[in-house]
CSV table of C-alpha atoms and ligand atoms in Angstrom, one decimal:
chain,number,residue,atom,x,y,z
A,22,MET,CA,18.2,11.7,20.4
A,23,ARG,CA,14.6,10.5,19.6
A,24,TYR,CA,14.0,7.0,18.4
A,25,ALA,CA,11.0,6.0,16.5
A,26,HIS,CA,9.6,2.5,17.9
A,27,ILE,CA,6.7,0.6,16.3
A,28,VAL,CA,4.1,0.6,18.9
A,29,GLY,CA,0.8,-0.6,17.3
A,30,TRP,CA,0.0,-2.7,14.3
A,31,GLY,CA,-2.9,-3.9,12.3
A,32,CYS,CA,-4.1,-5.3,9.0
A,33,TYR,CA,-7.3,-5.9,7.0
A,34,LEU,CA,-8.2,-8.4,4.4
A,35,PRO,CA,-11.4,-8.2,2.5
A,36,GLU,CA,-13.8,-11.1,3.2
A,37,HIS,CA,-14.1,-12.4,-0.5
A,38,VAL,CA,-11.3,-15.4,-1.2
A,39,LEU,CA,-10.6,-15.8,-4.8
A,40,THR,CA,-8.7,-19.1,-5.3
A,41,ASN,CA,-6.5,-20.4,-8.0
A,42,ASP,CA,-9.3,-22.7,-9.3
A,43,ASP,CA,-11.8,-19.7,-9.4
A,44,LEU,CA,-9.0,-18.2,-11.5
A,45,ALA,CA,-9.1,-20.8,-14.0
A,46,ASN,CA,-12.6,-20.1,-14.7
A,47,ILE,CA,-11.4,-16.3,-15.8
A,48,VAL,CA,-8.6,-17.1,-17.7
A,49,GLU,CA,-6.7,-20.1,-19.4
A,50,THR,CA,-4.4,-21.1,-16.1
A,51,SER,CA,-4.5,-23.8,-13.4
A,52,HIS,CA,-3.9,-24.1,-9.6
A,53,GLU,CA,-0.8,-25.9,-10.5
A,54,TRP,CA,0.7,-23.5,-12.9
A,55,ILE,CA,0.2,-20.5,-10.5
A,56,TYR,CA,1.2,-22.2,-7.3
A,57,THR,CA,4.3,-23.7,-8.8
A,58,ARG,CA,5.3,-20.3,-10.2
A,59,THR,CA,4.4,-18.0,-7.4
A,60,GLY,CA,3.4,-19.7,-4.2
A,61,ILE,CA,-0.1,-18.2,-4.2
A,62,ARG,CA,-3.0,-20.3,-3.3
A,63,GLU,CA,-5.6,-17.4,-2.9
A,64,ARG,CA,-6.1,-13.7,-2.6
A,65,ARG,CA,-8.5,-11.5,-1.4
A,66,ILE,CA,-10.9,-9.2,-3.5
A,67,ALA,CA,-12.2,-5.9,-2.0
A,68,ALA,CA,-16.3,-5.8,-2.0
A,69,ASP,CA,-18.0,-3.2,-4.1
A,70,LYS,CA,-18.4,-0.8,-1.1
A,71,GLU,CA,-14.8,-1.1,0.1
A,72,SER,CA,-12.4,1.3,-1.0
A,73,THR,CA,-8.4,1.6,-0.8
A,74,ALA,CA,-9.5,4.2,2.1
A,75,THR,CA,-11.7,2.1,3.9
A,76,LEU,CA,-9.3,-1.1,3.9
A,77,ALA,CA,-6.8,1.6,5.3
A,78,PHE,CA,-9.2,2.7,7.8
A,79,GLU,CA,-9.7,-0.8,9.2
A,80,ALA,CA,-6.0,-1.4,9.4
A,81,ALA,CA,-5.1,1.9,10.8
A,82,ALA,CA,-8.1,1.7,13.6
A,83,ARG,CA,-6.6,-2.0,14.5
A,84,ALA,CA,-3.1,-0.7,14.7
A,85,LEU,CA,-4.2,2.5,16.9
A,86,ALA,CA,-6.0,0.3,19.2
A,87,ILE,CA,-2.8,-1.8,20.1
A,88,ALA,CA,-0.8,1.3,20.4
A,89,ASN,CA,-3.6,2.8,22.7
A,90,ILE,CA,-3.4,6.2,21.2
A,91,PRO,CA,-6.2,8.1,20.4
A,92,SER,CA,-6.5,9.5,16.9
A,93,PRO,CA,-6.0,13.2,17.7
A,94,LYS,CA,-2.6,12.3,19.0
A,95,VAL,CA,-1.2,11.4,15.5
A,96,ASP,CA,0.9,13.9,13.7
A,97,LEU,CA,1.2,12.5,10.4
A,98,ILE,CA,-0.3,10.0,8.3
A,99,ILE,CA,1.3,8.3,5.2
A,100,VAL,CA,-0.5,6.1,2.9
A,101,ALA,CA,1.6,4.3,0.5
A,102,THR,CA,-0.8,3.2,-2.5
A,103,SER,CA,-0.7,2.5,-6.2
A,104,THR,CA,-4.6,2.5,-6.2
A,105,PRO,CA,-6.0,5.7,-4.7
A,106,GLU,CA,-9.4,6.4,-5.1
A,107,TYR,CA,-8.4,9.7,-6.2
A,108,ILE,CA,-5.2,11.6,-7.4
A,109,PHE,CA,-6.4,14.1,-5.0
A,110,PRO,CA,-7.7,14.2,-2.5
A,111,SER,CA,-5.2,11.8,-1.0
A,112,THR,CA,-6.3,8.6,0.6
A,113,ALA,CA,-4.4,9.6,3.6
A,114,SER,CA,-6.6,12.9,3.8
A,115,GLN,CA,-9.6,10.6,3.6
A,116,LEU,CA,-8.2,8.3,6.3
A,117,GLN,CA,-7.5,11.3,8.6
A,118,ASP,CA,-10.9,12.2,8.2
A,119,TYR,CA,-12.5,8.7,8.9
A,120,LEU,CA,-10.3,8.4,11.8
A,121,GLY,CA,-11.0,11.8,13.2
A,122,ALA,CA,-7.1,12.7,13.3
A,123,THR,CA,-7.8,16.2,13.5
A,124,ARG,CA,-4.1,17.4,14.2
A,125,ALA,CA,-2.6,14.9,11.6
A,126,GLY,CA,-0.5,16.2,8.3
A,127,ALA,CA,-1.6,13.7,5.5
A,128,PHE,CA,-0.5,12.6,2.2
A,129,ASP,CA,0.0,9.6,-0.4
A,130,LEU,CA,3.2,8.1,-1.1
A,131,SER,CA,3.8,6.5,-4.5
A,132,ALA,CA,6.6,3.9,-4.7
A,133,ALA,CA,4.8,0.6,-5.8
A,134,CYS,CA,5.4,-2.1,-3.9
A,135,SER,CA,8.2,-0.6,-1.8
A,136,GLY,CA,6.0,2.1,-0.7
A,137,PHE,CA,5.5,1.0,3.0
A,138,VAL,CA,9.3,0.7,3.5
A,139,TYR,CA,9.6,4.3,1.9
A,140,GLY,CA,6.6,5.7,4.2
A,141,LEU,CA,8.2,3.9,7.3
A,142,SER,CA,11.6,5.7,6.7
A,143,MET,CA,10.2,9.0,6.2
A,144,ALA,CA,7.9,8.9,9.1
A,145,ALA,CA,11.1,7.5,11.6
A,146,ASN,CA,13.3,10.3,10.2
A,147,ALA,CA,10.4,12.9,11.1
A,148,ILE,CA,10.3,11.5,14.5
A,149,ALA,CA,14.0,11.2,14.9
A,150,SER,CA,14.6,14.8,13.9
A,151,GLY,CA,12.1,15.8,16.7
A,152,SER,CA,9.5,17.4,14.4
A,153,ILE,CA,6.9,14.7,15.2
A,154,ASP,CA,5.8,12.4,17.9
A,155,VAL,CA,3.3,9.9,16.6
A,156,ALA,CA,3.1,8.8,12.9
A,157,LEU,CA,0.6,6.3,11.0
A,158,VAL,CA,2.2,4.6,8.3
A,159,VAL,CA,-0.2,2.4,6.3
A,160,GLY,CA,0.1,0.5,3.1
A,161,ALA,CA,-3.2,0.0,1.2
A,162,GLU,CA,-4.6,-1.3,-2.3
A,163,THR,CA,-7.5,-2.5,-4.3
A,164,MET,CA,-5.4,-4.1,-7.1
A,165,SER,CA,-8.2,-6.0,-8.2
A,166,ARG,CA,-9.5,-2.7,-9.5
A,167,VAL,CA,-6.5,-1.8,-12.0
A,168,LEU,CA,-5.8,-5.4,-13.4
A,169,ASP,CA,-6.5,-6.5,-16.8
A,170,TRP,CA,-8.7,-9.7,-16.0
A,171,GLN,CA,-7.9,-11.0,-19.4
A,172,ASP,CA,-4.3,-10.9,-18.8
A,173,ARG,CA,-3.1,-14.3,-17.1
A,174,GLY,CA,0.3,-13.1,-16.6
A,175,THR,CA,-0.6,-10.2,-14.1
A,176,CYS,CA,-4.1,-10.9,-12.9
A,177,ILE,CA,-3.1,-14.0,-11.0
A,178,LEU,CA,-0.6,-12.4,-8.9
A,179,PHE,CA,-2.1,-9.4,-6.8
A,180,GLY,CA,-4.9,-9.2,-4.2
A,181,ASP,CA,-6.4,-6.6,-1.9
A,182,GLY,CA,-5.8,-5.7,1.6
A,183,ALA,CA,-4.1,-3.1,4.1
A,184,GLY,CA,-1.6,-3.0,6.8
A,185,ALA,CA,-0.5,-0.2,9.0
A,186,VAL,CA,1.8,0.7,12.0
A,187,VAL,CA,2.2,3.1,14.3
A,188,LEU,CA,5.6,4.8,15.0
A,189,ARG,CA,5.9,6.8,18.2
A,190,GLY,CA,9.2,8.8,19.4
A,191,SER,CA,11.1,7.8,22.5
A,192,ASP,CA,14.2,8.7,24.2
A,193,VAL,CA,15.1,4.8,24.8
A,194,PRO,CA,17.3,3.3,21.7
A,195,GLY,CA,15.9,0.9,19.4
A,196,GLY,CA,12.9,0.9,16.8
A,197,VAL,CA,13.7,1.8,13.2
A,198,LEU,CA,17.6,1.6,13.6
A,199,ALA,CA,18.6,2.3,9.8
A,200,SER,CA,16.8,2.4,6.2
A,201,THR,CA,17.9,2.7,2.5
A,202,LEU,CA,15.8,3.6,-0.4
A,203,ARG,CA,16.8,3.3,-4.1
A,204,SER,CA,15.2,3.9,-7.4
A,205,ASP,CA,15.9,3.3,-11.0
A,206,GLY,CA,13.7,4.8,-13.4
A,207,SER,CA,15.4,3.1,-16.4
A,208,GLY,CA,13.2,0.2,-15.6
A,209,SER,CA,9.9,2.0,-15.5
A,210,ASN,CA,8.6,0.0,-18.4
A,211,LEU,CA,8.9,-3.1,-16.6
A,212,LEU,CA,6.0,-2.6,-14.4
A,213,SER,CA,3.7,0.2,-14.6
A,214,LEU,CA,0.1,1.3,-14.1
A,215,PRO,CA,-0.7,4.1,-16.8
A,216,ASN,CA,-2.8,7.1,-15.5
A,217,LEU,CA,-5.5,8.9,-17.1
A,218,SER,CA,-3.0,12.0,-17.7
A,219,ARG,CA,-1.0,9.4,-20.1
A,220,ASN,CA,-4.1,10.4,-22.5
A,221,PRO,CA,-3.9,13.5,-23.8
A,222,VAL,CA,-7.4,14.8,-24.0
A,223,PRO,CA,-8.7,16.6,-27.2
A,224,ILE,CA,-8.9,20.1,-26.5
A,225,TYR,CA,-9.2,22.3,-29.3
A,226,GLY,CA,-5.9,23.6,-30.7
A,227,THR,CA,-4.0,20.8,-29.1
A,228,THR,CA,-2.9,17.5,-30.6
A,229,TYR,CA,-4.8,14.6,-30.4
A,230,ALA,CA,-3.9,11.3,-28.6
A,231,ASN,CA,-2.4,8.7,-30.9
A,232,GLY,CA,-3.5,5.9,-28.9
A,233,HIS,CA,-5.1,5.5,-25.4
A,234,HIS,CA,-3.0,3.8,-22.5
A,235,LYS,CA,-5.0,0.9,-20.9
A,236,GLN,CA,-5.1,1.8,-17.3
A,237,THR,CA,-4.4,-1.4,-16.1
A,238,VAL,CA,-1.1,-3.0,-14.7
A,239,HIS,CA,1.5,-3.7,-17.3
A,240,MET,CA,4.5,-6.2,-16.5
A,241,ASN,CA,7.4,-8.0,-18.1
A,242,GLY,CA,7.4,-10.5,-15.5
A,243,ARG,CA,10.7,-12.3,-16.5
A,244,GLN,CA,12.6,-9.0,-16.0
A,245,VAL,CA,11.0,-7.9,-13.0
A,246,PHE,CA,11.7,-11.5,-11.6
A,247,ARG,CA,15.4,-10.9,-12.2
A,248,PHE,CA,15.5,-7.5,-10.8
A,249,ALA,CA,13.9,-8.6,-7.6
A,250,THR,CA,16.3,-11.2,-6.6
A,251,LYS,CA,18.9,-8.9,-7.0
A,252,VAL,CA,17.8,-6.0,-5.2
A,253,ILE,CA,16.4,-8.0,-2.1
A,254,SER,CA,20.1,-9.0,-1.3
A,255,ASP,CA,21.7,-6.2,-2.2
A,256,SER,CA,19.4,-4.0,-0.2
A,257,ILE,CA,19.7,-6.2,2.9
A,258,GLU,CA,23.3,-6.1,2.9
A,259,ASP,CA,23.3,-2.1,2.5
A,260,VAL,CA,20.8,-1.4,5.3
A,261,LEU,CA,22.7,-3.9,7.9
A,262,GLU,CA,26.0,-2.2,6.9
A,263,LYS,CA,24.3,1.1,7.8
A,264,ALA,CA,23.0,-0.2,11.2
A,265,ASN,CA,26.4,-1.8,11.7
A,266,LEU,CA,24.7,-5.3,12.0
A,267,SER,CA,25.5,-8.6,10.3
A,268,MET,CA,23.2,-11.2,8.8
A,269,ASP,CA,23.8,-13.3,11.9
A,270,ASP,CA,22.4,-10.5,14.1
A,271,VAL,CA,18.8,-10.7,12.2
A,272,SER,CA,15.8,-12.9,13.5
A,273,LEU,CA,13.5,-12.5,10.8
A,274,ILE,CA,13.3,-10.8,7.2
A,275,ILE,CA,9.9,-9.6,6.0
A,276,PRO,CA,10.0,-9.2,2.7
A,277,HIS,CA,7.7,-7.9,0.1
A,278,GLN,CA,5.3,-10.9,-0.5
A,279,ALA,CA,5.5,-11.1,-4.4
A,280,ASN,CA,6.5,-14.6,-5.1
A,281,VAL,CA,8.1,-17.5,-3.3
A,282,ARG,CA,10.7,-18.4,-5.9
A,283,ILE,CA,11.9,-14.8,-6.0
A,284,VAL,CA,12.5,-15.0,-2.1
A,285,GLU,CA,14.1,-18.5,-2.5
A,286,THR,CA,16.4,-17.3,-4.9
A,287,ALA,CA,17.2,-14.1,-3.1
A,288,ALA,CA,17.9,-16.3,0.0
A,289,LYS,CA,20.4,-18.3,-2.0
A,290,ARG,CA,22.2,-15.1,-3.1
A,291,LEU,CA,22.5,-14.1,0.7
A,292,ASN,CA,23.4,-17.4,1.7
A,293,VAL,CA,20.8,-17.8,4.4
A,294,SER,CA,18.1,-20.2,4.8
A,295,VAL,CA,14.8,-19.5,3.4
A,296,GLU,CA,13.1,-20.0,6.6
A,297,ARG,CA,14.8,-16.7,7.7
A,298,PHE,CA,12.3,-15.1,5.6
A,299,PHE,CA,8.5,-14.6,6.5
A,300,LEU,CA,6.1,-15.6,3.8
A,301,ASN,CA,2.2,-15.6,3.9
A,302,VAL,CA,1.9,-15.0,-0.1
A,303,ASP,CA,0.0,-18.3,-0.2
A,304,ARG,CA,-2.9,-16.7,1.4
A,305,ALA,CA,-2.9,-13.1,0.4
A,306,GLY,CA,-1.3,-12.9,-3.2
A,307,ASN,CA,0.7,-9.7,-3.8
A,308,THR,CA,-1.0,-6.8,-2.2
A,309,SER,CA,1.8,-4.4,-3.2
A,310,ALA,CA,2.3,-1.7,-0.7
A,311,ALA,CA,0.1,-3.5,1.7
A,312,SER,CA,2.1,-6.8,1.6
A,313,ILE,CA,5.0,-6.0,4.5
A,314,PRO,CA,2.6,-4.7,7.3
A,315,ILE,CA,0.3,-7.6,6.7
A,316,ALA,CA,2.7,-10.0,6.7
A,317,LEU,CA,4.1,-8.2,10.0
A,318,CYS,CA,0.6,-8.9,11.5
A,319,ASP,CA,0.6,-12.8,10.6
A,320,ALA,CA,4.5,-13.1,11.8
A,321,ILE,CA,3.2,-11.6,15.1
A,322,GLN,CA,0.2,-13.8,15.1
A,323,ASN,CA,2.3,-16.8,14.5
A,324,GLY,CA,4.8,-16.1,17.2
A,325,ARG,CA,7.8,-15.4,14.9
A,326,LEU,CA,8.9,-12.0,16.7
A,327,GLN,CA,10.3,-12.0,20.0
A,328,ARG,CA,11.4,-9.1,22.3
A,329,ASP,CA,14.7,-7.3,21.0
A,330,ASP,CA,14.7,-9.5,17.8
A,331,HIS,CA,16.4,-7.4,14.8
A,332,ILE,CA,13.9,-7.8,12.0
A,333,VAL,CA,14.2,-6.5,8.5
A,334,PHE,CA,11.5,-5.3,5.9
A,335,VAL,CA,12.5,-5.3,2.3
A,336,GLY,CA,10.3,-4.1,-0.5
A,337,PHE,CA,10.8,-3.9,-4.3
A,338,GLY,CA,8.6,-3.1,-7.3
A,339,GLY,CA,7.3,-0.5,-9.7
A,340,GLY,CA,9.6,2.5,-10.3
A,341,LEU,CA,11.7,0.5,-10.4
A,342,THR,CA,12.0,1.0,-6.5
A,343,TRP,CA,13.3,-0.8,-3.6
A,344,ALA,CA,13.8,-0.2,-0.1
A,345,SER,CA,14.9,-1.8,3.3
A,346,ALA,CA,14.6,-0.9,6.9
A,347,VAL,CA,16.2,-2.4,9.9
A,348,ILE,CA,14.1,-2.5,13.2
A,349,LYS,CA,14.8,-3.6,16.7
A,350,TRP,CA,11.4,-5.3,17.8
A,351,ASP,CA,11.3,-3.9,21.4
A,352,VAL,CA,7.3,-3.7,21.7
A,353,THR,CA,5.3,-4.2,24.8
A,354,PRO,CA,1.6,-3.3,23.7
A,355,PRO,CA,-0.1,-1.4,26.4
A,356,GLU,CA,-3.1,-3.1,28.2
A,357,VAL,CA,-6.4,-1.7,26.5
A,358,THR,CA,-9.2,-1.8,28.4
A,359,ALA,CA,-13.1,-2.4,27.0
A,360,LEU,CA,-13.8,1.1,28.1
A,361,ARG,CA,-11.0,2.7,26.1
A,362,ARG,CA,-11.9,0.2,23.1
A,363,ASN,CA,-15.5,1.6,23.2
A,364,LEU,CA,-14.5,5.2,23.3
A,365,ARG,CA,-12.1,4.9,20.3
A,366,ARG,CA,-15.3,3.4,18.1
A,367,ALA,CA,-17.2,6.1,19.4
A,368,ARG,CA,-14.7,8.7,18.2
A,369,TYR,CA,-14.7,7.1,14.7
A,370,VAL,CA,-18.7,7.4,14.7
A,371,PHE,CA,-18.1,11.1,15.9
A,372,ALA,CA,-15.6,11.7,13.1
A,373,ARG,CA,-18.1,10.6,10.4
A,374,ALA,CA,-21.0,13.0,12.0
A,375,ARG,CA,-18.3,15.7,12.3
A,376,THR,CA,-17.7,15.5,8.3
A,377,ARG,CA,-21.1,15.2,7.3
A,378,ILE,CA,-22.0,18.6,9.6
A,379,LEU,CA,-18.9,20.6,8.3
A,380,ARG,CA,-19.9,19.4,4.8
A,381,LEU,CA,-23.8,20.7,5.2
A,382,GLY,CA,-22.2,23.9,6.9
A,383,ARG,CA,-20.1,24.7,3.9
A,384,GLN,CA,-23.3,24.1,1.7
A,385,PHE,CA,-25.3,26.5,3.9
A,386,VAL,CA,-22.6,29.2,3.9
A,387,ALA,CA,-22.6,28.9,0.1
A,388,TRP,CA,-26.3,28.9,-0.2
A,389,VAL,CA,-26.7,32.1,2.0
A,390,GLY,CA,-24.0,34.1,0.4
A,391,GLY,CA,-25.4,33.3,-3.1
A,392,SER,CA,-22.7,31.3,-4.4
A,393,PRO,CA,-22.6,28.2,-6.2
A,394,THR,CA,-21.8,24.9,-4.5
A,395,PRO,CA,-18.5,23.1,-5.5
A,396,GLU,CA,-20.5,20.6,-7.3
A,397,ALA,CA,-22.5,23.4,-9.3
A,398,ARG,CA,-19.2,24.9,-9.9
A,399,LEU,CA,-17.9,21.6,-11.5
A,400,LYS,CA,-20.9,21.3,-13.9
A,401,ASP,CA,-20.3,24.9,-14.9
A,402,ALA,CA,-16.6,24.2,-15.4
A,403,ASP,CA,-17.7,21.4,-17.8
A,404,LYS,CA,-20.0,23.4,-19.8
A,405,LYS,CA,-17.1,26.0,-20.4
A,406,THR,CA,-14.6,23.6,-21.4
A,407,THR,CA,-16.9,21.0,-23.5
A,408,LEU,CA,-16.4,22.0,-27.4
A,409,PRO,CA,-19.2,21.8,-29.7
A,410,LYS,CA,-18.8,17.9,-30.8
A,411,SER,CA,-18.8,18.6,-34.6
A,412,LYS,CA,-15.8,20.9,-34.3
A,413,ILE,CA,-14.0,18.2,-32.5
A,414,ASP,CA,-14.9,15.9,-35.4
A,415,ASP,CA,-14.1,18.0,-37.9
A,416,ASP,CA,-10.6,18.5,-36.4
A,417,HIS,CA,-10.0,14.9,-36.0
A,418,GLU,CA,-11.0,13.9,-39.3
A,419,SER,CA,-8.6,16.4,-40.9
B,520,LIG,N1,-1.2,-19.6,-16.5
B,520,LIG,C1,-0.8,-20.4,-17.3
B,520,LIG,N2,0.1,-20.2,-18.4
B,520,LIG,C2,0.8,-19.1,-18.1
B,520,LIG,C3,0.4,-17.9,-17.2
B,520,LIG,C4,-1.0,-18.6,-16.5
B,520,LIG,N3,-1.3,-17.6,-15.5
B,520,LIG,N4,1.0,-16.9,-17.3
B,520,LIG,C5,1.7,-17.0,-18.6
B,520,LIG,N5,1.5,-18.2,-18.9
B,520,LIG,C6,2.5,-19.0,-20.0
B,520,LIG,C7,2.9,-18.1,-21.0
B,520,LIG,O1,2.0,-17.7,-22.0
B,520,LIG,C8,3.9,-18.7,-21.6
B,520,LIG,O2,3.5,-19.8,-22.5
B,520,LIG,P1,4.1,-19.9,-24.1
B,520,LIG,O3,5.7,-20.7,-23.3
B,520,LIG,O4,3.4,-21.0,-24.7
B,520,LIG,O5,4.4,-18.7,-24.6
B,520,LIG,C9,4.5,-19.3,-20.5
B,520,LIG,O6,3.5,-19.7,-19.3
B,520,LIG,C10,5.7,-19.0,-19.7
B,520,LIG,O7,5.5,-17.4,-19.6
B,520,LIG,P2,6.6,-16.8,-18.6
B,520,LIG,O8,5.8,-15.3,-18.6
B,520,LIG,O9,8.0,-16.7,-19.2
B,520,LIG,O10,6.4,-17.6,-17.2
B,520,LIG,P3,7.6,-17.4,-16.0
B,520,LIG,O11,8.3,-18.7,-15.7
B,520,LIG,O12,8.5,-16.1,-16.2
B,520,LIG,O13,6.3,-17.0,-14.9
B,520,LIG,C11,5.5,-15.0,-13.6
B,520,LIG,C12,5.5,-15.8,-14.8
B,520,LIG,C13,5.0,-13.9,-13.8
B,520,LIG,C14,5.0,-16.0,-12.7
B,520,LIG,C15,7.2,-14.9,-13.2
B,520,LIG,O14,7.7,-14.2,-14.4
B,520,LIG,C16,7.5,-14.0,-12.1
B,520,LIG,O15,7.0,-14.1,-11.1
B,520,LIG,N6,7.9,-12.6,-12.2
B,520,LIG,C17,7.9,-11.8,-11.2
B,520,LIG,C18,6.5,-10.9,-10.9
B,520,LIG,C19,6.3,-10.3,-9.9
B,520,LIG,O16,6.5,-10.7,-8.8
B,520,LIG,N7,5.8,-8.9,-10.1
B,520,LIG,C20,5.3,-8.1,-9.0
B,520,LIG,C21,6.7,-7.6,-8.5
B,520,LIG,S1,6.2,-6.3,-7.3
């Protein structure tokens, strides 16, 4: 029997801080309103040059450093995100490349704010089955790029950031003891982020779009609040039953960091003190799939986790989705020497250089063979699919 242990963790928050007072200059709101309704004081906003993949890299590199595992030893990379730069390639593939994790499979996971716990469960099961040994599970988001900054009901809630854990297989019992994943798609209209493909394109011979969907977060705050308070308690009870544990065995619950009032209400439902929940939503806002691993890092930093503690992660969000995992925290991070740290940095620089060389090599082969480069192919395809403007306009008017 193999057990999936968390052996490394890391998080990254962009430098730029957006306070509630800053927000009051953007929409009609106030620090008092936001803080009393949500518990949020400030959130971080990614710089122009940052992307979900670069945030993921910062968090993943820190997690691998703590685990003291070189990136080529990683078998699987899962990035939970609702804000990938591309539908494909996946953010996980970009991350795999940045890390030089040359032996890893990589894919993105879409389960909104529950995504990190979903990813953890998938990776832990893959390790327990013996099919892989080392997995990197990342939650990374640039929510600031998909918010309607005129909608005060949503733009005050979210922030950017990334968190990661490294899971490693071991014969020693412990690590991820149980997980439970759930979904209720009937509530998909309560919290959503439409994609480009929601908008039909005007190709000759097909119907035209009736209206365009704004590609920003839409939310029914009250309904989501009600859903969240219910599923937190149900999900925790479910996972503890699966692991044959009771609430008394749990030292700390790390919930998705959406809102302090949601957690307070859930704590009442569970009949436990809110002190048993770790909260850092005040400083990071709701970073969606990244919030649990970021909170884990803060909890470790604040000395809230002791060896052999049982901890519970609980996520909830769009889908609707919700998920919990119970973990035996039996981690002793290895000593990392300065030499190893520097070797790791050199590997990441090498990984970037390797990518450039591979791309140049492909261009060269294409040039020698006389076949067009991928960029030229795309331009050519564009020409072929573009209809004469007058034809589209004629059809549209008729
Ligand atoms: N600042 C000031 N006023 C605001 C505001 C803001 N940022 N956002 C909304 N309001 C106003 C509304 O316009 C409304 O005014 P009205 O009564 O004049 O119409 C009033 O405040 C109440 O709005 P309502 O949406 O009912 O507020 P609420 O008490 O439900 O609080 C949330 C709103 C979003 C804070 C709350 O519903 C919530 O936390 N929901 C959960 C959201 C969440 O966590 N989502 C992510 C889950 S992963």
